[in-house]
Coordinates of C-alpha atoms in Angstrom, one line a residue:
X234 CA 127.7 71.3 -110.4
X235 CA 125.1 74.0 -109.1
X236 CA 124.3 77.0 -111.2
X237 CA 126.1 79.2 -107.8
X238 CA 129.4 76.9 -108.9
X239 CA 129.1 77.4 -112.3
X240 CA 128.5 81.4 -111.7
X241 CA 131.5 81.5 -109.3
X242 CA 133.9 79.6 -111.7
X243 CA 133.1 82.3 -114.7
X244 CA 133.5 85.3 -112.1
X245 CA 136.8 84.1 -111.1
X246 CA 138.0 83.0 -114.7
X247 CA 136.9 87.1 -115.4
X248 CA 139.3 88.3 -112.7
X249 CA 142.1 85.8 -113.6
X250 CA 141.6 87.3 -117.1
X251 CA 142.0 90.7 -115.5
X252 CA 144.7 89.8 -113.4
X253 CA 146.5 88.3 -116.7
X254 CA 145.9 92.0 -118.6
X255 CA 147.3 93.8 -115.8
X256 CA 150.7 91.5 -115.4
X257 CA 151.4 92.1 -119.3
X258 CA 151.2 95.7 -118.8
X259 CA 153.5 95.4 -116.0
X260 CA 156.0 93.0 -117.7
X261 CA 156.8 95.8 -120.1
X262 CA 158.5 97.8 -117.1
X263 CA 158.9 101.6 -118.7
X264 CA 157.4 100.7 -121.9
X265 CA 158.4 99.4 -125.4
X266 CA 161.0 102.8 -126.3
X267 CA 162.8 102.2 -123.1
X268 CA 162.7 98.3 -123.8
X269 CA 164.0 99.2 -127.4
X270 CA 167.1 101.7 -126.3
X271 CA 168.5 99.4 -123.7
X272 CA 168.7 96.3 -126.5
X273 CA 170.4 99.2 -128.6
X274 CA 173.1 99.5 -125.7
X275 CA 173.5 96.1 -126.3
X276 CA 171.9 95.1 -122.6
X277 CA 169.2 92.5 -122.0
X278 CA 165.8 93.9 -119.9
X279 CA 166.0 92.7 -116.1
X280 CA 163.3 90.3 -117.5
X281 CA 165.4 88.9 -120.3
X282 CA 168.4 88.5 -117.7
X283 CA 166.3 86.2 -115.4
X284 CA 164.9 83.7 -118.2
X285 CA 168.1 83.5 -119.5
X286 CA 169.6 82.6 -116.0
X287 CA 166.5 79.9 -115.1
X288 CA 166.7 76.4 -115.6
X289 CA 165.0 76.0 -118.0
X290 CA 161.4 74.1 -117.5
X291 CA 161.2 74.4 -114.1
X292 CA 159.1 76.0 -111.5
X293 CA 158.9 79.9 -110.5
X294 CA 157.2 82.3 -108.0
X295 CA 157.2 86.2 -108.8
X296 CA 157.4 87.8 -105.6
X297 CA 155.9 91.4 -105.4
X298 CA 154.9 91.6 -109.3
X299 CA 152.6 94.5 -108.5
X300 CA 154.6 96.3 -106.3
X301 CA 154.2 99.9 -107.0
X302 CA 150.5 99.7 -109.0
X303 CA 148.8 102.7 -109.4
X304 CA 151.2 104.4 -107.1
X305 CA 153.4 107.5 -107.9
X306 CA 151.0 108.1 -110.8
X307 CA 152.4 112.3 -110.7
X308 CA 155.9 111.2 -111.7
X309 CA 155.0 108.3 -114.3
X310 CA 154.7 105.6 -112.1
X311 CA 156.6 102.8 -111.3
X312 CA 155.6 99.2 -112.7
X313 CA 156.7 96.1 -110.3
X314 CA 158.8 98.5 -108.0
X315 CA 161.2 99.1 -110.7
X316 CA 162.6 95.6 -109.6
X317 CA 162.0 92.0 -110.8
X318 CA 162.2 89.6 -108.0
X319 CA 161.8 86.0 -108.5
X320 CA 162.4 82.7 -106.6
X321 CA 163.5 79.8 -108.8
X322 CA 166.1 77.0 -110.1
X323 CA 169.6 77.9 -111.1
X324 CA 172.2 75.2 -111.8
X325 CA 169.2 73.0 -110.0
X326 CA 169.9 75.2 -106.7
X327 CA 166.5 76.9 -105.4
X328 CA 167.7 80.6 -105.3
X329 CA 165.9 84.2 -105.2
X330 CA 166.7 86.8 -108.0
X331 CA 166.8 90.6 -107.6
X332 CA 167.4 92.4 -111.1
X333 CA 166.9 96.2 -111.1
X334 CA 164.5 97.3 -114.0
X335 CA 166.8 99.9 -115.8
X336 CA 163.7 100.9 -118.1
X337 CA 161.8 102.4 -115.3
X338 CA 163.5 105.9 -114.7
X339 CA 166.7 104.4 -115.2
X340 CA 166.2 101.4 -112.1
X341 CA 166.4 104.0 -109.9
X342 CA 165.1 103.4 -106.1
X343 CA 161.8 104.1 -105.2
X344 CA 160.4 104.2 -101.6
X345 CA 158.2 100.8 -102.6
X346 CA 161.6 99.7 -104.4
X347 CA 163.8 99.5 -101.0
X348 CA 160.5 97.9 -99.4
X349 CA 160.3 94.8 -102.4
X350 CA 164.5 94.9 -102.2
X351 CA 164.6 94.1 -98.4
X352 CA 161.3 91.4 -98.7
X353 CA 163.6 89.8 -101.6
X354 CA 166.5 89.7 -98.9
X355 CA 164.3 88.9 -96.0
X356 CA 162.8 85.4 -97.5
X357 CA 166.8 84.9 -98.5
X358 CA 167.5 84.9 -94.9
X359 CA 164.5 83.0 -93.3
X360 CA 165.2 80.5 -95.6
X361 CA 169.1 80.3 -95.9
X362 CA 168.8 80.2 -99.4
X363 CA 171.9 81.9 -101.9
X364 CA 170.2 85.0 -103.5
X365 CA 171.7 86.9 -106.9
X366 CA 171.7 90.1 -107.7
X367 CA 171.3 91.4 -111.1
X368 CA 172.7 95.5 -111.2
X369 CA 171.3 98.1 -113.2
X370 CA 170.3 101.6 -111.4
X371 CA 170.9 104.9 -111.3
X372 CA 170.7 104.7 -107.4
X373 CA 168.1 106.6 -105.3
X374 CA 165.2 108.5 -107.1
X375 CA 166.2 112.0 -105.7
X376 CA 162.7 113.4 -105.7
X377 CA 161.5 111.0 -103.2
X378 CA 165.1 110.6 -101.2
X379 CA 163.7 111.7 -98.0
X380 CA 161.2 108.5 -98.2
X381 CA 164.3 106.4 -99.1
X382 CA 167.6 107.3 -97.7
X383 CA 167.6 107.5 -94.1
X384 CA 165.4 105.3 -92.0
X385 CA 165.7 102.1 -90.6
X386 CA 163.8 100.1 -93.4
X387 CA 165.3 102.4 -96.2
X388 CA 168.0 101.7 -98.7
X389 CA 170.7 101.4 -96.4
X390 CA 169.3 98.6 -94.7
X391 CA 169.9 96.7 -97.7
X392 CA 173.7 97.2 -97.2
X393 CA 173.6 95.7 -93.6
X394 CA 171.8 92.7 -95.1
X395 CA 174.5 92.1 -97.3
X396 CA 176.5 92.1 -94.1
X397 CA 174.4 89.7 -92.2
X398 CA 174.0 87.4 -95.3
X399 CA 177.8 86.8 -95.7
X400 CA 177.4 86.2 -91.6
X401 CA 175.3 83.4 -91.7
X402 CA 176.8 82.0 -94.9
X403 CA 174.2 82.6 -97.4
X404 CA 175.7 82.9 -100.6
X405 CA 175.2 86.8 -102.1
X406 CA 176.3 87.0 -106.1
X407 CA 176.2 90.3 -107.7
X408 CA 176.2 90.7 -111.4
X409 CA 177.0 94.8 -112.3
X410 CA 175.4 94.6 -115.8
X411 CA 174.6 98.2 -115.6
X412 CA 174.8 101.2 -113.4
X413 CA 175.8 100.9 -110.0
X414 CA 176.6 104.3 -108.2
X415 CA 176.8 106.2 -104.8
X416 CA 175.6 103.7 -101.9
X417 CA 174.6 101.4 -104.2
X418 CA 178.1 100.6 -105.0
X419 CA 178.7 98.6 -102.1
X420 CA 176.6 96.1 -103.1
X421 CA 179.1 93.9 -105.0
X422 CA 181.6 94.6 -102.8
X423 CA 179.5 93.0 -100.0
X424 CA 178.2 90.5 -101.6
X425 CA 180.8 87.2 -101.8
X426 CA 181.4 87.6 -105.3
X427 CA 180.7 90.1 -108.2
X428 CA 180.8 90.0 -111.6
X429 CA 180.9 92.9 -114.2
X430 CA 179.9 93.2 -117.8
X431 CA 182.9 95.3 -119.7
X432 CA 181.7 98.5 -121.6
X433 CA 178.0 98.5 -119.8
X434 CA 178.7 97.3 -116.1
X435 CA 180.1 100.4 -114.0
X436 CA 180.9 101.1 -110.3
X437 CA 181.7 104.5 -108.5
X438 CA 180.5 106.3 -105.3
X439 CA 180.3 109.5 -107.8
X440 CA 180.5 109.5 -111.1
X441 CA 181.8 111.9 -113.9
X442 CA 180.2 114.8 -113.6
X443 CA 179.9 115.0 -110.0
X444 CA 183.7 114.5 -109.3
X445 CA 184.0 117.5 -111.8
X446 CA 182.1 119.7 -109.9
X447 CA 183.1 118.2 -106.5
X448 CA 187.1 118.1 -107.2
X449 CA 187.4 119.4 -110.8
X450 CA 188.7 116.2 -112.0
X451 CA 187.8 115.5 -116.0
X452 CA 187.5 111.9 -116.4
X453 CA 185.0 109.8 -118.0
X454 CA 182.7 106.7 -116.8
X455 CA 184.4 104.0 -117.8
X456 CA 188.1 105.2 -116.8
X457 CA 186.4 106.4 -113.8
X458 CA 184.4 102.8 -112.8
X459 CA 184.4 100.9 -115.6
X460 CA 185.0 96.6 -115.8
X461 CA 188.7 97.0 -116.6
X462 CA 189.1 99.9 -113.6
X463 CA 187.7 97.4 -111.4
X464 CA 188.6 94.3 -112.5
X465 CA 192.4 94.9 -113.5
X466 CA 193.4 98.0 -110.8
X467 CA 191.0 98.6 -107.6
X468 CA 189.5 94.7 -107.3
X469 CA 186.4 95.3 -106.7
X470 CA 185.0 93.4 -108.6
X471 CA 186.4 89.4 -109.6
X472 CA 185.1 88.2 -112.9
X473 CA 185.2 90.7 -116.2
X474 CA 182.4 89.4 -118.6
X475 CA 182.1 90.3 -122.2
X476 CA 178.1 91.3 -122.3
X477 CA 175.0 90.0 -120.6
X478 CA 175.0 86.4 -122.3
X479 CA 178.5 85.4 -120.8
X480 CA 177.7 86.8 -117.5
X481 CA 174.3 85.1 -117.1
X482 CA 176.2 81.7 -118.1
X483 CA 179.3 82.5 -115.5
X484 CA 176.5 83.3 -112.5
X485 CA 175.1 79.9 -113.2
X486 CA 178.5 78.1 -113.3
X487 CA 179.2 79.8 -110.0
X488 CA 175.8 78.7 -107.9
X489 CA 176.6 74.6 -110.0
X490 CA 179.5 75.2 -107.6
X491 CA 177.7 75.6 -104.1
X492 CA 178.0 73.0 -101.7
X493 CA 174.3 72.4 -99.9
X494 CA 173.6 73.4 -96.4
X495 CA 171.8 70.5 -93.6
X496 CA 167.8 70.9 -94.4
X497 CA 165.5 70.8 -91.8
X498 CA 163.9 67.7 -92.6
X499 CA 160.3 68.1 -93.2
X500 CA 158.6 65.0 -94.9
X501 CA 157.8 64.7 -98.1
X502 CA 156.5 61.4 -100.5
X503 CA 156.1 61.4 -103.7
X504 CA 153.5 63.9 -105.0
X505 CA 150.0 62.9 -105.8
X506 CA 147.4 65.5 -107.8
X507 CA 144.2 66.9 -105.6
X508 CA 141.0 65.8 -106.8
X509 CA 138.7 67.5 -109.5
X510 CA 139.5 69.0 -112.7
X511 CA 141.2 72.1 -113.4
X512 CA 138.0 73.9 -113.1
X513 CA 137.4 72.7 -109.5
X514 CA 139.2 75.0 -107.4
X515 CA 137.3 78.1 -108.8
X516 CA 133.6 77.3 -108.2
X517 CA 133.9 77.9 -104.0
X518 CA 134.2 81.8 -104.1
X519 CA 131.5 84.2 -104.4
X520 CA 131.9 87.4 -107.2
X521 CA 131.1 89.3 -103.5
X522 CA 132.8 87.0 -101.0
X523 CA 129.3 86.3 -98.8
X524 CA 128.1 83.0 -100.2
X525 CA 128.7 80.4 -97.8
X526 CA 130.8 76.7 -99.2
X527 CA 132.4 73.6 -97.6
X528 CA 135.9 74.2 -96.7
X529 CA 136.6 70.8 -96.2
X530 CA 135.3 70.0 -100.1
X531 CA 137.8 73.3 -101.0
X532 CA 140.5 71.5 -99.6
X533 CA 139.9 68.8 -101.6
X534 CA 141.3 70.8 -104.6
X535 CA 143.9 71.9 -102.8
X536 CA 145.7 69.0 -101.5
X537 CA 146.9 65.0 -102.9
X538 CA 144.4 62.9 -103.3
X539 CA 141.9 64.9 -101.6
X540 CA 142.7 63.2 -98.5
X541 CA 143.0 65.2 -95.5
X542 CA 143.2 64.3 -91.2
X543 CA 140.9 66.5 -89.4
X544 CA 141.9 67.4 -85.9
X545 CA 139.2 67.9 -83.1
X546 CA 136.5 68.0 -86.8
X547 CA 133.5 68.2 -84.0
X548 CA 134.5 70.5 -82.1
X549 CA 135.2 74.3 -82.8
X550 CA 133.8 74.0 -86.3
X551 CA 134.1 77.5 -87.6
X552 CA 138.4 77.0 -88.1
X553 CA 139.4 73.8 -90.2
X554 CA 142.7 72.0 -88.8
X555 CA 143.7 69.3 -91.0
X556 CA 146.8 67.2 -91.8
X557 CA 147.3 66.4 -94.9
X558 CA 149.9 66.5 -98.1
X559 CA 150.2 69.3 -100.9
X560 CA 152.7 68.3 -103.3
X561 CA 154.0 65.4 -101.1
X562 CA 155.3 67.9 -98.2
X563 CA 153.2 67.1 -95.1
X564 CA 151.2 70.3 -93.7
X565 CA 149.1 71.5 -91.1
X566 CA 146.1 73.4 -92.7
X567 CA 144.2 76.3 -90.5
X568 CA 141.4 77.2 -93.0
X569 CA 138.0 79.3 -92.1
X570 CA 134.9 77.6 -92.4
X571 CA 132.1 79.4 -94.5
X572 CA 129.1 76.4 -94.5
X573 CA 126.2 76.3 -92.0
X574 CA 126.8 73.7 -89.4
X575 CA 124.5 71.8 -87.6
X576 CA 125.8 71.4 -83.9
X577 CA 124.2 70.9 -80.5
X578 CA 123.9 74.2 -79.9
X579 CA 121.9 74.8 -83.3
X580 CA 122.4 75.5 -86.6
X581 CA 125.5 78.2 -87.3
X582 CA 126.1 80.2 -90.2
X583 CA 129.7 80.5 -89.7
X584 CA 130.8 83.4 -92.7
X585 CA 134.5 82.8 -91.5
X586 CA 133.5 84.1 -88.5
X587 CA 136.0 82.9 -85.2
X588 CA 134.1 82.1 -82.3
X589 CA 135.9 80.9 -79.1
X590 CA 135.8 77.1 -79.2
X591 CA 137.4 77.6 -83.0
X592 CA 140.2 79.5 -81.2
X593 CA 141.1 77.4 -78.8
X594 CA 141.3 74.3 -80.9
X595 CA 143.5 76.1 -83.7
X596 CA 146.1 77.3 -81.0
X597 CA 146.2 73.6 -79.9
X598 CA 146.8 72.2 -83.3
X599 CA 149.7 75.0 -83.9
X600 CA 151.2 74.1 -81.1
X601 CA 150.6 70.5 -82.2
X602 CA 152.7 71.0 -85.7
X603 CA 155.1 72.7 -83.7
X604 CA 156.3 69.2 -81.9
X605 CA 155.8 67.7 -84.9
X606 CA 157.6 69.5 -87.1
X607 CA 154.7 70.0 -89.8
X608 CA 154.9 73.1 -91.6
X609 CA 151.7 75.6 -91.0
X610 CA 149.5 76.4 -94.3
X611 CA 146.7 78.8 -93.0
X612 CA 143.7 79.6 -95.6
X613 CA 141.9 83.0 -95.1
X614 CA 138.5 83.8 -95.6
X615 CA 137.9 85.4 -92.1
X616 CA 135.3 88.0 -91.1
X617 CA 136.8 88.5 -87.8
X618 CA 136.1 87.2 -84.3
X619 CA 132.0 86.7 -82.4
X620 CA 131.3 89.8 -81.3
X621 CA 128.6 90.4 -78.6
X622 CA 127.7 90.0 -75.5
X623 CA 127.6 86.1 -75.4
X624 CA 131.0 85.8 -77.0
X625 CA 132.0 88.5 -74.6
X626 CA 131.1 87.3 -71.7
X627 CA 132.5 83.5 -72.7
X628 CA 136.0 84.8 -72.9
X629 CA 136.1 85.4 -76.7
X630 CA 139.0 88.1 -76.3
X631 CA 141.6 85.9 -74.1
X632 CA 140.7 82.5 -76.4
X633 CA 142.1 84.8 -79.3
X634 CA 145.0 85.5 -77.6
X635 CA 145.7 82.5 -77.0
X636 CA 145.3 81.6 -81.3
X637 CA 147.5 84.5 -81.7
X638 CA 150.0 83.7 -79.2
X639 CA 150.7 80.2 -80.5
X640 CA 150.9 81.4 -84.2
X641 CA 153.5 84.0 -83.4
X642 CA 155.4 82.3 -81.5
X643 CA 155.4 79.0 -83.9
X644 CA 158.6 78.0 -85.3
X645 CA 157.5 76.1 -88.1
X646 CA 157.3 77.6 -90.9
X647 CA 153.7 79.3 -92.0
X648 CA 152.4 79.7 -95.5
X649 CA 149.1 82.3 -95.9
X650 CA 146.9 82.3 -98.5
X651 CA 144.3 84.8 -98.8
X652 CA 141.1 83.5 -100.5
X653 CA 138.5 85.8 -99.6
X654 CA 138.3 87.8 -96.9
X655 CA 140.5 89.3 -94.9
X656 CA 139.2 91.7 -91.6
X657 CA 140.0 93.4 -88.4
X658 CA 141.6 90.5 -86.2
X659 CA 141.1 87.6 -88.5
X660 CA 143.7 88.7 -90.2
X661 CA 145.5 88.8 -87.1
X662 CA 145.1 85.3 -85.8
X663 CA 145.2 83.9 -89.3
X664 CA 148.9 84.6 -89.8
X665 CA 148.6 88.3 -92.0
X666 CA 151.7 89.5 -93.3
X667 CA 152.3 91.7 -89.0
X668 CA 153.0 87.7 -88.3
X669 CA 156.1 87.0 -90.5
X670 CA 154.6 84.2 -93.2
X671 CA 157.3 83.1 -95.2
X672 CA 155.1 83.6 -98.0
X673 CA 151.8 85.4 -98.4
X674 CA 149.5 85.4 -101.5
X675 CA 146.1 86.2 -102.8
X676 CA 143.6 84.8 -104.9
X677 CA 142.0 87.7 -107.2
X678 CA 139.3 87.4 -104.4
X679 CA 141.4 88.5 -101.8
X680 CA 140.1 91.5 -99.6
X681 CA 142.0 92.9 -97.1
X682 CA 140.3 95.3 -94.7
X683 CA 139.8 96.3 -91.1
X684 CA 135.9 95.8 -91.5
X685 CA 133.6 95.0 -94.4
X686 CA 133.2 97.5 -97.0
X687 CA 129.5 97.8 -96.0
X688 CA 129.9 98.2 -92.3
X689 CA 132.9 100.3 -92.4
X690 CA 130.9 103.2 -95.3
X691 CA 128.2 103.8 -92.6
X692 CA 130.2 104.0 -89.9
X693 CA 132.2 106.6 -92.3
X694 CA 129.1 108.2 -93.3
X695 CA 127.6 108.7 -89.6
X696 CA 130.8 110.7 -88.8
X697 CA 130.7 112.5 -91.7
X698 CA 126.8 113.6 -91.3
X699 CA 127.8 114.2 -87.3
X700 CA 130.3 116.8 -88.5
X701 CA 127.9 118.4 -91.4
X702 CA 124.9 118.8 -88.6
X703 CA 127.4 119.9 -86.1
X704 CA 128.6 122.7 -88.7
X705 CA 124.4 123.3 -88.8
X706 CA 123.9 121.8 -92.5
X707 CA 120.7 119.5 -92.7
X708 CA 121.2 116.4 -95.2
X709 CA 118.3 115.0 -97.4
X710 CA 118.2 111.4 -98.0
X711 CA 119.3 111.9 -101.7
X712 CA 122.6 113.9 -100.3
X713 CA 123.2 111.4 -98.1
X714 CA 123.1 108.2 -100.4
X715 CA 125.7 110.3 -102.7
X716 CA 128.0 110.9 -99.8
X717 CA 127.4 107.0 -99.0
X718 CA 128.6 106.2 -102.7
X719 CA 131.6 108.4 -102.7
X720 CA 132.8 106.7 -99.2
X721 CA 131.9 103.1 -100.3
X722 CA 134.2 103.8 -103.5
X723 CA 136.8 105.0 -101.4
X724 CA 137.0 102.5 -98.8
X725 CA 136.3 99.0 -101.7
X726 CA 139.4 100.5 -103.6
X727 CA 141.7 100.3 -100.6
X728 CA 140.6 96.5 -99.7
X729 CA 141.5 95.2 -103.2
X730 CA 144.3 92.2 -103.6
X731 CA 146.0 95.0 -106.1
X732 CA 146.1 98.1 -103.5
X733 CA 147.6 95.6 -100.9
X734 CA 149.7 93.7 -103.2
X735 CA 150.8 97.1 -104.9
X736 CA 151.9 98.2 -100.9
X737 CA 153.2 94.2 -100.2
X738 CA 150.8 93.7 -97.9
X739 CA 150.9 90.2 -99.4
X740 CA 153.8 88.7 -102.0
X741 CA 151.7 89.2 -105.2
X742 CA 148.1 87.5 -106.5
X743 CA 148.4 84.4 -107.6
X744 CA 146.3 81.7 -109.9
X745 CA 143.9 79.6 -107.5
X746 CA 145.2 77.0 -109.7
X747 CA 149.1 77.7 -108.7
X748 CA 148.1 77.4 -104.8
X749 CA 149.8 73.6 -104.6
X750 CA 153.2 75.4 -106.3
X751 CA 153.3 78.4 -103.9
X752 CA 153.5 76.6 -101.2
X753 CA 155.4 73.8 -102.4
X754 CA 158.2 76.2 -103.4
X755 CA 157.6 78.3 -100.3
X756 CA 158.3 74.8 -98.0
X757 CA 161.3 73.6 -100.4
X758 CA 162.9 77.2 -99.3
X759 CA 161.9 76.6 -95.6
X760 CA 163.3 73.3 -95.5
X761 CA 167.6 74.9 -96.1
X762 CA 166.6 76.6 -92.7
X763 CA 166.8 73.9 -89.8
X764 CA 165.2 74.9 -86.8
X765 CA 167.1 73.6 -83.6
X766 CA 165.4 72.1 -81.1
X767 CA 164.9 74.2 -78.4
X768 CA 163.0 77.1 -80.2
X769 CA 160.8 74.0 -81.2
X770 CA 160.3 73.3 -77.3
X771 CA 159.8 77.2 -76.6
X772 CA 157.3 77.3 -79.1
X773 CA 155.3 73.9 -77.8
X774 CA 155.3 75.6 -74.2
X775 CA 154.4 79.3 -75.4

């Protein structure tokens, strides 16, 4: 191993590190007080809930873990969205988990909260997969209620979900294990069945206080919405649970109870490890994203036995399409190449960069998986398209189309990782989030950006000094490297993995190392979805 490797495989192990801080601070939701006072009102933490309801042993993928980071910092922030959203095993049924955080400002809704709610819901639906609910908020966060109540992709969204859900038959269980008032109430009602935890679980469209003032009615919260009002007089709810520990163990005698929906049918063997140690996968990635590697010898690491079927492998070098097997499932892998090439036409630095021939060959091989059923794993480390007057002139911008044609219109499912970089139309053609992955993660070297951070400060700075001149001020060259520092700052924090993941811009960061169990989880989801056969013909002619 070179000393580059060796350098590359510290760097990442710092960031992993870094990453692992961050995710501890964030698994303690509103801190340890608020932790403390909802054990004393005899609840389990959304957290707590979600272990307990887990097989145990078994795979798991967080889904939006940062959601929220370093946002809302003026009102105390709100760690992981004020939600815990997870896809795993119940009763050896794969199933996603919403449970509202009630130590984070009482689970109340954020704007990111109705965002991570309705992502939870969408990947329920793409993948016809039962999802659970576990209920404990305060409802909307009034501060922000013009950012959450109203709009298309706002809370009530959430509600016509549920509806669409029961529609397509998608199991919907929702546990009230805490507060559950105004709109939010109709959540268990629309859900197929509900559950309610007596003395902590409650339901109401207004509670105490509020029908005081609004009809002068005294009554109290529990006589009002409580597990026996529900369970014993208005229905709402069907099963009256004696605290958190019952109802957890009900919810997973419920989903043992499923019957299992037609799968799709995409092929899997028996899994076989990728080759290297556990080391391997790390030593690719520069601390600054520019080095160039081998994709091809990435790969290795990535998929079983290190065995992989590259399509057209001498032709349009700068995109890697491969067949080949991650955790037994058979995929189609669209990676970015970042070694020099030799070719005919002269040696190429490639840098992720797209050039036209690369296009062309990837749309094909989409199109290719399509017909075959094979679902779509793309790899990003993309700079962006050629640019000049040679790629111009060569048709750069219709091949291009033509790559981001077939991958939006392809019916198979597509998994994106993010291992580098991320820019401008790269991130286009390579299936970014605008392009409906059914999952989308990021290595801790993820950067997401319209341009490099270099490219894009100057440009910033040349407006900036236009504007200054303009105004008639004259900038020295010290001024102007200070200016050049403060946008550089600027514009790197906004094209971290944690700014994007924070906005879910991508599903959460992820391990290198957990790569293979992403998107081994992500195609055991896709595969309760069949896909008939004349969207896979639309897609093969599109």
């Amino acid at each position: 191993m070179s000393i580059g490797e060796n350098r590359n495989i510290d760097e990442m192990k710092l960031k992993i590190s870094q990453w692992k801080r961050l995710r501890s601070t964030i698994h303690l939701g509103g801190g340890q007080k608020a932790i403390d006072k909802q054990h004393e009102q005899g609840k389990l933490t959304a957290r707590e809930r979600i272990t307990l309801l887990l097989d145990k042993n078994t795979n798991t993928i967080e889904i939006a873990e940062f959601a929220g980071y370093e946002m809302y910092e003026d009102v105390g922030g709100c760690p992981s969205g004020g939600a815990v959203v997870v896809m795993g095993y119940v009763s050896r049924r794969l199933v996603i988990i919403v449970a509202n955080d009630a130590t984070v400002k009482a689970g109340a809704w954020f704007p990111i909260t109705a965002k991570k709610n309705l992502r939870a819901q969408e990947i329920a639906m793409e993948n016809k997969i039962p999802i659970i609910y576990l209920v404990d908020s305060a409802g909307v966060f009034l501060p922000m209620q013009d950012e959450i109540f109203p709009d298309k992709e706002h809370f009530g969204r959430m509600f016509r979900n549920n509806a669409k859900m029961s529609a397509m038959g998608i199991p919907q269980i929702a546990a009230v294990m805490g507060s559950c008032v105004a709109g939010g109430a109709y959540l268990p009602i629309m859900s197929d069945e509900s559950l309610i935890v007596d003395k902590t679980g409650s339901i109401f469209l207004a509670g105490s206080y509020l029908v005081k003032a609004a009809i002068g009615e005294d009554i109290d919260n529990e006589t009002l919405g409580g597990a026996t009002t529900h369970c014993e007089i208005s229905g709402v709810t069907d099963y009256k649970m004696e605290n958190d520990q019952a109802c957890i163990e009900k919810i997973r005698s419920l989903v043992d109870k499923l019957g299992h929906r037609v799968q799709t049918g995409f092929d899997r063997i028996e899994s076989q490890p990728a080759v290297g140690d556990e080391d391997a996968i790390y030593k690719f990635i520069s601390e600054d994203n520019s080095k160039p590697y081998d994709t091809q010898e990435l790969l290795k690491t990535i998929v079983d036995k290190g065995e992989i079927d590259e399509y057209k492998a001498l032709y349009g070098q700068s995109i890697v399409c491969a067949y080949a097997r991650i955790d037994g499932w058979s995929v189609g892998i669209v990676a970015n190449q970042r070694k020099v090439v030799k070719s005919k036409k002269g040696e190429m630095q490639f840098g992720g960069v797209i050039y036209s021939d690369s296009a062309d060959k990837a749309a094909r091989f989409i199109m290719n998986c399509n017909q075959k059923r094979i679902p779509l794993v793309f790899l990003q480390d993309v700079t962006g398209f050629m640019v000049g007057s040679r790629s111009e002139h060569g048709g750069i911008i219709k091949d291009g189309a033509k790559l981001v044609n077939a991958m939006a219109n392809s019916i198979v499912p597509k998994f994106t990782i993010i291992i580098g970089n991320s820019y401008g139309a790269g991130n286009y053609a390579m299936c970014g989030k605008a392009y409906d992955p059914r999952l989308i993660y990021s290595w801790p070297t993820g950067k997401m950006a319209v341009m490099g951070g270099s490219q894009a400060a100057n440009t910033l700075l040349q407006i900036q000094v236009a504007a200054l001149k303009k105004k008639g001020e004259e900038i020295d060259e010290e001024k102007k490297q200070e200016m050049l520092k403060k946008v550089t700052d600027q514009y790197l924090k906004t094209t971290t993995p944690y700014y994007a993941a924070a906005r879910l811009w991508t599903d959460g960061i992820m391990d290198p190392a957990d790569t293979r169990k992403v998107i081994s989880m992500g195609i055991e989801a896709a595969n309760h979805a069949p896909i008939p056969d004349q969207y896979i013909l639309g897609a093969i002619q599109t």
